[in-house]
Amino acid sequence: MQLKLKLTAVAALAVLAGAASAQDVQVVKIGHVAPMSGAQAHYG
């Protein structure tokens, strides 16, 4: 029973540590440049 309690405590600490490191948010913007008019407008 003692081992089960220790494993539960370690698992809870691991979850909390993972949640704390997940707070850093990085925004990634994805864009595309294409002609909107002219001879190649069909690519835009």
mmCIF file with all atom_site columns, N, CA, C and O in Angstrom:
data_model
loop_
_atom_site.group_PDB
_atom_site.id
_atom_site.type_symbol
_atom_site.label_atom_id
_atom_site.label_alt_id
_atom_site.label_comp_id
_atom_site.label_asym_id
_atom_site.label_entity_id
_atom_site.label_seq_id
_atom_site.pdbx_PDB_ins_code
_atom_site.Cartn_x
_atom_site.Cartn_y
_atom_site.Cartn_z
_atom_site.occupancy
_atom_site.B_iso_or_equiv
_atom_site.pdbx_formal_charge
_atom_site.auth_seq_id
_atom_site.auth_comp_id
_atom_site.auth_asym_id
_atom_site.auth_atom_id
_atom_site.pdbx_PDB_model_num
ATOM 1   N N  . MET A 1 1  ? 0.826  -1.185 0.000   1.00 0.00 ? 1  MET A N  1
ATOM 2   C CA . MET A 1 1  ? 0.000  0.000  0.000   1.00 0.00 ? 1  MET A CA 1
ATOM 3   C C  . MET A 1 1  ? 0.876  1.258  0.000   1.00 0.00 ? 1  MET A C  1
ATOM 4   O O  . MET A 1 1  ? 0.524  2.247  -0.618  1.00 0.00 ? 1  MET A O  1
ATOM 5   N N  . GLN A 1 2  ? 1.988  1.211  0.680   1.00 0.00 ? 2  GLN A N  1
ATOM 6   C CA . GLN A 1 2  ? 2.901  2.349  0.760   1.00 0.00 ? 2  GLN A CA 1
ATOM 7   C C  . GLN A 1 2  ? 3.482  2.669  -0.623  1.00 0.00 ? 2  GLN A C  1
ATOM 8   O O  . GLN A 1 2  ? 3.632  3.823  -0.976  1.00 0.00 ? 2  GLN A O  1
ATOM 9   N N  . LEU A 1 3  ? 3.796  1.645  -1.395  1.00 0.00 ? 3  LEU A N  1
ATOM 10  C CA . LEU A 1 3  ? 4.361  1.851  -2.735  1.00 0.00 ? 3  LEU A CA 1
ATOM 11  C C  . LEU A 1 3  ? 3.326  2.507  -3.648  1.00 0.00 ? 3  LEU A C  1
ATOM 12  O O  . LEU A 1 3  ? 3.659  3.400  -4.432  1.00 0.00 ? 3  LEU A O  1
ATOM 13  N N  . LYS A 1 4  ? 2.080  2.091  -3.530  1.00 0.00 ? 4  LYS A N  1
ATOM 14  C CA . LYS A 1 4  ? 1.015  2.657  -4.353  1.00 0.00 ? 4  LYS A CA 1
ATOM 15  C C  . LYS A 1 4  ? 0.830  4.146  -4.052  1.00 0.00 ? 4  LYS A C  1
ATOM 16  O O  . LYS A 1 4  ? 0.635  4.950  -4.955  1.00 0.00 ? 4  LYS A O  1
ATOM 17  N N  . LEU A 1 5  ? 0.931  4.527  -2.789  1.00 0.00 ? 5  LEU A N  1
ATOM 18  C CA . LEU A 1 5  ? 0.813  5.931  -2.399  1.00 0.00 ? 5  LEU A CA 1
ATOM 19  C C  . LEU A 1 5  ? 1.971  6.753  -2.954  1.00 0.00 ? 5  LEU A C  1
ATOM 20  O O  . LEU A 1 5  ? 1.772  7.866  -3.456  1.00 0.00 ? 5  LEU A O  1
ATOM 21  N N  . LYS A 1 6  ? 3.167  6.203  -2.901  1.00 0.00 ? 6  LYS A N  1
ATOM 22  C CA . LYS A 1 6  ? 4.337  6.902  -3.437  1.00 0.00 ? 6  LYS A CA 1
ATOM 23  C C  . LYS A 1 6  ? 4.237  7.078  -4.946  1.00 0.00 ? 6  LYS A C  1
ATOM 24  O O  . LYS A 1 6  ? 4.561  8.144  -5.482  1.00 0.00 ? 6  LYS A O  1
ATOM 25  N N  . LEU A 1 7  ? 3.791  6.048  -5.636  1.00 0.00 ? 7  LEU A N  1
ATOM 26  C CA . LEU A 1 7  ? 3.644  6.140  -7.088  1.00 0.00 ? 7  LEU A CA 1
ATOM 27  C C  . LEU A 1 7  ? 2.582  7.165  -7.469  1.00 0.00 ? 7  LEU A C  1
ATOM 28  O O  . LEU A 1 7  ? 2.745  7.909  -8.440  1.00 0.00 ? 7  LEU A O  1
ATOM 29  N N  . THR A 1 8  ? 1.512  7.234  -6.702  1.00 0.00 ? 8  THR A N  1
ATOM 30  C CA . THR A 1 8  ? 0.473  8.224  -6.958  1.00 0.00 ? 8  THR A CA 1
ATOM 31  C C  . THR A 1 8  ? 1.000  9.634  -6.745  1.00 0.00 ? 8  THR A C  1
ATOM 32  O O  . THR A 1 8  ? 0.711  10.541 -7.525  1.00 0.00 ? 8  THR A O  1
ATOM 33  N N  . ALA A 1 9  ? 1.794  9.829  -5.702  1.00 0.00 ? 9  ALA A N  1
ATOM 34  C CA . ALA A 1 9  ? 2.363  11.140 -5.429  1.00 0.00 ? 9  ALA A CA 1
ATOM 35  C C  . ALA A 1 9  ? 3.337  11.558 -6.530  1.00 0.00 ? 9  ALA A C  1
ATOM 36  O O  . ALA A 1 9  ? 3.330  12.709 -6.977  1.00 0.00 ? 9  ALA A O  1
ATOM 37  N N  . VAL A 1 10 ? 4.152  10.638 -6.993  1.00 0.00 ? 10 VAL A N  1
ATOM 38  C CA . VAL A 1 10 ? 5.101  10.934 -8.070  1.00 0.00 ? 10 VAL A CA 1
ATOM 39  C C  . VAL A 1 10 ? 4.352  11.259 -9.365  1.00 0.00 ? 10 VAL A C  1
ATOM 40  O O  . VAL A 1 10 ? 4.722  12.195 -10.093 1.00 0.00 ? 10 VAL A O  1
ATOM 41  N N  . ALA A 1 11 ? 3.294  10.528 -9.644  1.00 0.00 ? 11 ALA A N  1
ATOM 42  C CA . ALA A 1 11 ? 2.502  10.790 -10.849 1.00 0.00 ? 11 ALA A CA 1
ATOM 43  C C  . ALA A 1 11 ? 1.842  12.167 -10.769 1.00 0.00 ? 11 ALA A C  1
ATOM 44  O O  . ALA A 1 11 ? 1.797  12.903 -11.760 1.00 0.00 ? 11 ALA A O  1
ATOM 45  N N  . ALA A 1 12 ? 1.345  12.531 -9.605  1.00 0.00 ? 12 ALA A N  1
ATOM 46  C CA . ALA A 1 12 ? 0.715  13.843 -9.435  1.00 0.00 ? 12 ALA A CA 1
ATOM 47  C C  . ALA A 1 12 ? 1.737  14.956 -9.615  1.00 0.00 ? 12 ALA A C  1
ATOM 48  O O  . ALA A 1 12 ? 1.446  15.984 -10.248 1.00 0.00 ? 12 ALA A O  1
ATOM 49  N N  . LEU A 1 13 ? 2.923  14.787 -9.094  1.00 0.00 ? 13 LEU A N  1
ATOM 50  C CA . LEU A 1 13 ? 3.975  15.789 -9.270  1.00 0.00 ? 13 LEU A CA 1
ATOM 51  C C  . LEU A 1 13 ? 4.381  15.922 -10.734 1.00 0.00 ? 13 LEU A C  1
ATOM 52  O O  . LEU A 1 13 ? 4.647  17.023 -11.215 1.00 0.00 ? 13 LEU A O  1
ATOM 53  N N  . ALA A 1 14 ? 4.413  14.810 -11.435 1.00 0.00 ? 14 ALA A N  1
ATOM 54  C CA . ALA A 1 14 ? 4.770  14.846 -12.855 1.00 0.00 ? 14 ALA A CA 1
ATOM 55  C C  . ALA A 1 14 ? 3.709  15.598 -13.656 1.00 0.00 ? 14 ALA A C  1
ATOM 56  O O  . ALA A 1 14 ? 4.038  16.367 -14.565 1.00 0.00 ? 14 ALA A O  1
ATOM 57  N N  . VAL A 1 15 ? 2.459  15.392 -13.319 1.00 0.00 ? 15 VAL A N  1
ATOM 58  C CA . VAL A 1 15 ? 1.380  16.097 -14.011 1.00 0.00 ? 15 VAL A CA 1
ATOM 59  C C  . VAL A 1 15 ? 1.459  17.588 -13.734 1.00 0.00 ? 15 VAL A C  1
ATOM 60  O O  . VAL A 1 15 ? 1.309  18.420 -14.633 1.00 0.00 ? 15 VAL A O  1
ATOM 61  N N  . LEU A 1 16 ? 1.704  17.961 -12.491 1.00 0.00 ? 16 LEU A N  1
ATOM 62  C CA . LEU A 1 16 ? 1.808  19.377 -12.142 1.00 0.00 ? 16 LEU A CA 1
ATOM 63  C C  . LEU A 1 16 ? 3.014  20.034 -12.807 1.00 0.00 ? 16 LEU A C  1
ATOM 64  O O  . LEU A 1 16 ? 2.944  21.178 -13.254 1.00 0.00 ? 16 LEU A O  1
ATOM 65  N N  . ALA A 1 17 ? 4.115  19.320 -12.884 1.00 0.00 ? 17 ALA A N  1
ATOM 66  C CA . ALA A 1 17 ? 5.304  19.864 -13.537 1.00 0.00 ? 17 ALA A CA 1
ATOM 67  C C  . ALA A 1 17 ? 5.049  20.051 -15.035 1.00 0.00 ? 17 ALA A C  1
ATOM 68  O O  . ALA A 1 17 ? 5.487  21.038 -15.629 1.00 0.00 ? 17 ALA A O  1
ATOM 69  N N  . GLY A 1 18 ? 4.348  19.125 -15.635 1.00 0.00 ? 18 GLY A N  1
ATOM 70  C CA . GLY A 1 18 ? 4.015  19.245 -17.060 1.00 0.00 ? 18 GLY A CA 1
ATOM 71  C C  . GLY A 1 18 ? 3.072  20.396 -17.316 1.00 0.00 ? 18 GLY A C  1
ATOM 72  O O  . GLY A 1 18 ? 3.203  21.123 -18.311 1.00 0.00 ? 18 GLY A O  1
ATOM 73  N N  . ALA A 1 19 ? 2.121  20.610 -16.421 1.00 0.00 ? 19 ALA A N  1
ATOM 74  C CA . ALA A 1 19 ? 1.176  21.718 -16.583 1.00 0.00 ? 19 ALA A CA 1
ATOM 75  C C  . ALA A 1 19 ? 1.883  23.056 -16.394 1.00 0.00 ? 19 ALA A C  1
ATOM 76  O O  . ALA A 1 19 ? 1.554  24.039 -17.063 1.00 0.00 ? 19 ALA A O  1
ATOM 77  N N  . ALA A 1 20 ? 2.840  23.117 -15.517 1.00 0.00 ? 20 ALA A N  1
ATOM 78  C CA . ALA A 1 20 ? 3.562  24.363 -15.278 1.00 0.00 ? 20 ALA A CA 1
ATOM 79  C C  . ALA A 1 20 ? 4.428  24.733 -16.484 1.00 0.00 ? 20 ALA A C  1
ATOM 80  O O  . ALA A 1 20 ? 4.558  25.902 -16.824 1.00 0.00 ? 20 ALA A O  1
ATOM 81  N N  . SER A 1 21 ? 5.005  23.759 -17.141 1.00 0.00 ? 21 SER A N  1
ATOM 82  C CA . SER A 1 21 ? 5.846  24.054 -18.293 1.00 0.00 ? 21 SER A CA 1
ATOM 83  C C  . SER A 1 21 ? 5.014  24.329 -19.544 1.00 0.00 ? 21 SER A C  1
ATOM 84  O O  . SER A 1 21 ? 5.521  24.875 -20.515 1.00 0.00 ? 21 SER A O  1
ATOM 85  N N  . ALA A 1 22 ? 3.748  23.975 -19.539 1.00 0.00 ? 22 ALA A N  1
ATOM 86  C CA . ALA A 1 22 ? 2.891  24.191 -20.700 1.00 0.00 ? 22 ALA A CA 1
ATOM 87  C C  . ALA A 1 22 ? 2.345  25.610 -20.746 1.00 0.00 ? 22 ALA A C  1
ATOM 88  O O  . ALA A 1 22 ? 1.584  25.948 -21.638 1.00 0.00 ? 22 ALA A O  1
ATOM 89  N N  . GLN A 1 23 ? 2.706  26.464 -19.817 1.00 0.00 ? 23 GLN A N  1
ATOM 90  C CA . GLN A 1 23 ? 2.192  27.825 -19.770 1.00 0.00 ? 23 GLN A CA 1
ATOM 91  C C  . GLN A 1 23 ? 2.826  28.729 -20.813 1.00 0.00 ? 23 GLN A C  1
ATOM 92  O O  . GLN A 1 23 ? 2.274  29.761 -21.146 1.00 0.00 ? 23 GLN A O  1
ATOM 93  N N  . ASP A 1 24 ? 3.992  28.379 -21.324 1.00 0.00 ? 24 ASP A N  1
ATOM 94  C CA . ASP A 1 24 ? 4.650  29.192 -22.332 1.00 0.00 ? 24 ASP A CA 1
ATOM 95  C C  . ASP A 1 24 ? 3.961  28.966 -23.677 1.00 0.00 ? 24 ASP A C  1
ATOM 96  O O  . ASP A 1 24 ? 3.955  27.865 -24.196 1.00 0.00 ? 24 ASP A O  1
ATOM 97  N N  . VAL A 1 25 ? 3.388  30.041 -24.218 1.00 0.00 ? 25 VAL A N  1
ATOM 98  C CA . VAL A 1 25 ? 2.658  29.947 -25.472 1.00 0.00 ? 25 VAL A CA 1
ATOM 99  C C  . VAL A 1 25 ? 3.439  30.682 -26.547 1.00 0.00 ? 25 VAL A C  1
ATOM 100 O O  . VAL A 1 25 ? 3.864  31.815 -26.356 1.00 0.00 ? 25 VAL A O  1
ATOM 101 N N  . GLN A 1 26 ? 3.644  30.037 -27.666 1.00 0.00 ? 26 GLN A N  1
ATOM 102 C CA . GLN A 1 26 ? 4.352  30.636 -28.781 1.00 0.00 ? 26 GLN A CA 1
ATOM 103 C C  . GLN A 1 26 ? 3.392  30.709 -29.962 1.00 0.00 ? 26 GLN A C  1
ATOM 104 O O  . GLN A 1 26 ? 2.807  29.703 -30.353 1.00 0.00 ? 26 GLN A O  1
ATOM 105 N N  . VAL A 1 27 ? 3.225  31.908 -30.515 1.00 0.00 ? 27 VAL A N  1
ATOM 106 C CA . VAL A 1 27 ? 2.325  32.103 -31.637 1.00 0.00 ? 27 VAL A CA 1
ATOM 107 C C  . VAL A 1 27 ? 3.127  31.965 -32.922 1.00 0.00 ? 27 VAL A C  1
ATOM 108 O O  . VAL A 1 27 ? 4.155  32.603 -33.092 1.00 0.00 ? 27 VAL A O  1
ATOM 109 N N  . VAL A 1 28 ? 2.635  31.141 -33.813 1.00 0.00 ? 28 VAL A N  1
ATOM 110 C CA . VAL A 1 28 ? 3.274  30.940 -35.111 1.00 0.00 ? 28 VAL A CA 1
ATOM 111 C C  . VAL A 1 28 ? 2.292  31.410 -36.179 1.00 0.00 ? 28 VAL A C  1
ATOM 112 O O  . VAL A 1 28 ? 1.188  30.894 -36.287 1.00 0.00 ? 28 VAL A O  1
ATOM 113 N N  . LYS A 1 29 ? 2.700  32.408 -36.951 1.00 0.00 ? 29 LYS A N  1
ATOM 114 C CA . LYS A 1 29 ? 1.858  32.924 -38.017 1.00 0.00 ? 29 LYS A CA 1
ATOM 115 C C  . LYS A 1 29 ? 2.310  32.325 -39.338 1.00 0.00 ? 29 LYS A C  1
ATOM 116 O O  . LYS A 1 29 ? 3.497  32.287 -39.641 1.00 0.00 ? 29 LYS A O  1
ATOM 117 N N  . ILE A 1 30 ? 1.355  31.855 -40.107 1.00 0.00 ? 30 ILE A N  1
ATOM 118 C CA . ILE A 1 30 ? 1.642  31.240 -41.402 1.00 0.00 ? 30 ILE A CA 1
ATOM 119 C C  . ILE A 1 30 ? 0.996  32.113 -42.470 1.00 0.00 ? 30 ILE A C  1
ATOM 120 O O  . ILE A 1 30 ? -0.189 32.424 -42.390 1.00 0.00 ? 30 ILE A O  1
ATOM 121 N N  . GLY A 1 31 ? 1.767  32.494 -43.466 1.00 0.00 ? 31 GLY A N  1
ATOM 122 C CA . GLY A 1 31 ? 1.246  33.342 -44.519 1.00 0.00 ? 31 GLY A CA 1
ATOM 123 C C  . GLY A 1 31 ? 1.639  32.847 -45.892 1.00 0.00 ? 31 GLY A C  1
ATOM 124 O O  . GLY A 1 31 ? 2.443  31.927 -46.047 1.00 0.00 ? 31 GLY A O  1
ATOM 125 N N  . HIS A 1 32 ? 1.043  33.474 -46.894 1.00 0.00 ? 32 HIS A N  1
ATOM 126 C CA . HIS A 1 32 ? 1.311  33.091 -48.275 1.00 0.00 ? 32 HIS A CA 1
ATOM 127 C C  . HIS A 1 32 ? 1.226  34.346 -49.132 1.00 0.00 ? 32 HIS A C  1
ATOM 128 O O  . HIS A 1 32 ? 0.289  35.124 -49.009 1.00 0.00 ? 32 HIS A O  1
ATOM 129 N N  . VAL A 1 33 ? 2.180  34.552 -50.006 1.00 0.00 ? 33 VAL A N  1
ATOM 130 C CA . VAL A 1 33 ? 2.187  35.696 -50.901 1.00 0.00 ? 33 VAL A CA 1
ATOM 131 C C  . VAL A 1 33 ? 1.901  35.187 -52.304 1.00 0.00 ? 33 VAL A C  1
ATOM 132 O O  . VAL A 1 33 ? 2.595  34.294 -52.811 1.00 0.00 ? 33 VAL A O  1
ATOM 133 N N  . ALA A 1 34 ? 0.855  35.742 -52.922 1.00 0.00 ? 34 ALA A N  1
ATOM 134 C CA . ALA A 1 34 ? 0.490  35.335 -54.277 1.00 0.00 ? 34 ALA A CA 1
ATOM 135 C C  . ALA A 1 34 ? -0.121 36.534 -54.999 1.00 0.00 ? 34 ALA A C  1
ATOM 136 O O  . ALA A 1 34 ? -0.690 37.413 -54.357 1.00 0.00 ? 34 ALA A O  1
ATOM 137 N N  . PRO A 1 35 ? -0.005 36.577 -56.301 1.00 0.00 ? 35 PRO A N  1
ATOM 138 C CA . PRO A 1 35 ? -0.596 37.681 -57.053 1.00 0.00 ? 35 PRO A CA 1
ATOM 139 C C  . PRO A 1 35 ? -2.121 37.640 -56.992 1.00 0.00 ? 35 PRO A C  1
ATOM 140 O O  . PRO A 1 35 ? -2.728 36.573 -57.072 1.00 0.00 ? 35 PRO A O  1
ATOM 141 N N  . MET A 1 36 ? -2.742 38.826 -56.829 1.00 0.00 ? 36 MET A N  1
ATOM 142 C CA . MET A 1 36 ? -4.196 38.908 -56.760 1.00 0.00 ? 36 MET A CA 1
ATOM 143 C C  . MET A 1 36 ? -4.785 39.480 -58.049 1.00 0.00 ? 36 MET A C  1
ATOM 144 O O  . MET A 1 36 ? -5.990 39.483 -58.234 1.00 0.00 ? 36 MET A O  1
ATOM 145 N N  . SER A 1 37 ? -3.911 39.990 -58.912 1.00 0.00 ? 37 SER A N  1
ATOM 146 C CA . SER A 1 37 ? -4.381 40.535 -60.187 1.00 0.00 ? 37 SER A CA 1
ATOM 147 C C  . SER A 1 37 ? -3.299 40.292 -61.231 1.00 0.00 ? 37 SER A C  1
ATOM 148 O O  . SER A 1 37 ? -2.190 39.901 -60.925 1.00 0.00 ? 37 SER A O  1
ATOM 149 N N  . GLY A 1 38 ? -3.660 40.528 -62.480 1.00 0.00 ? 38 GLY A N  1
ATOM 150 C CA . GLY A 1 38 ? -2.688 40.359 -63.553 1.00 0.00 ? 38 GLY A CA 1
ATOM 151 C C  . GLY A 1 38 ? -2.804 38.998 -64.212 1.00 0.00 ? 38 GLY A C  1
ATOM 152 O O  . GLY A 1 38 ? -3.784 38.268 -64.040 1.00 0.00 ? 38 GLY A O  1
ATOM 153 N N  . ALA A 1 39 ? -1.760 38.647 -64.932 1.00 0.00 ? 39 ALA A N  1
ATOM 154 C CA . ALA A 1 39 ? -1.801 37.418 -65.735 1.00 0.00 ? 39 ALA A CA 1
ATOM 155 C C  . ALA A 1 39 ? -1.793 36.163 -64.886 1.00 0.00 ? 39 ALA A C  1
ATOM 156 O O  . ALA A 1 39 ? -2.228 35.101 -65.320 1.00 0.00 ? 39 ALA A O  1
ATOM 157 N N  . GLN A 1 40 ? -1.298 36.258 -63.651 1.00 0.00 ? 40 GLN A N  1
ATOM 158 C CA . GLN A 1 40 ? -1.205 35.070 -62.797 1.00 0.00 ? 40 GLN A CA 1
ATOM 159 C C  . GLN A 1 40 ? -2.161 35.131 -61.617 1.00 0.00 ? 40 GLN A C  1
ATOM 160 O O  . GLN A 1 40 ? -1.922 34.532 -60.583 1.00 0.00 ? 40 GLN A O  1
ATOM 161 N N  . ALA A 1 41 ? -3.248 35.836 -61.760 1.00 0.00 ? 41 ALA A N  1
ATOM 162 C CA . ALA A 1 41 ? -4.216 35.990 -60.665 1.00 0.00 ? 41 ALA A CA 1
ATOM 163 C C  . ALA A 1 41 ? -4.876 34.656 -60.305 1.00 0.00 ? 41 ALA A C  1
ATOM 164 O O  . ALA A 1 41 ? -5.307 34.466 -59.177 1.00 0.00 ? 41 ALA A O  1
ATOM 165 N N  . HIS A 1 42 ? -4.932 33.751 -61.247 1.00 0.00 ? 42 HIS A N  1
ATOM 166 C CA . HIS A 1 42 ? -5.563 32.450 -60.961 1.00 0.00 ? 42 HIS A CA 1
ATOM 167 C C  . HIS A 1 42 ? -4.749 31.639 -59.939 1.00 0.00 ? 42 HIS A C  1
ATOM 168 O O  . HIS A 1 42 ? -5.261 30.704 -59.340 1.00 0.00 ? 42 HIS A O  1
ATOM 169 N N  . TYR A 1 43 ? -3.481 31.993 -59.719 1.00 0.00 ? 43 TYR A N  1
ATOM 170 C CA . TYR A 1 43 ? -2.685 31.323 -58.681 1.00 0.00 ? 43 TYR A CA 1
ATOM 171 C C  . TYR A 1 43 ? -2.984 31.874 -57.294 1.00 0.00 ? 43 TYR A C  1
ATOM 172 O O  . TYR A 1 43 ? -2.754 31.215 -56.297 1.00 0.00 ? 43 TYR A O  1
ATOM 173 N N  . GLY A 1 44 ? -3.483 33.092 -57.236 1.00 0.00 ? 44 GLY A N  1
ATOM 174 C CA . GLY A 1 44 ? -3.781 33.728 -55.953 1.00 0.00 ? 44 GLY A CA 1
ATOM 175 C C  . GLY A 1 44 ? -5.111 33.291 -55.461 1.00 0.00 ? 44 GLY A C  1
ATOM 176 O O  . GLY A 1 44 ? -5.612 33.393 -54.442 1.00 0.00 ? 44 GLY A O  1
#
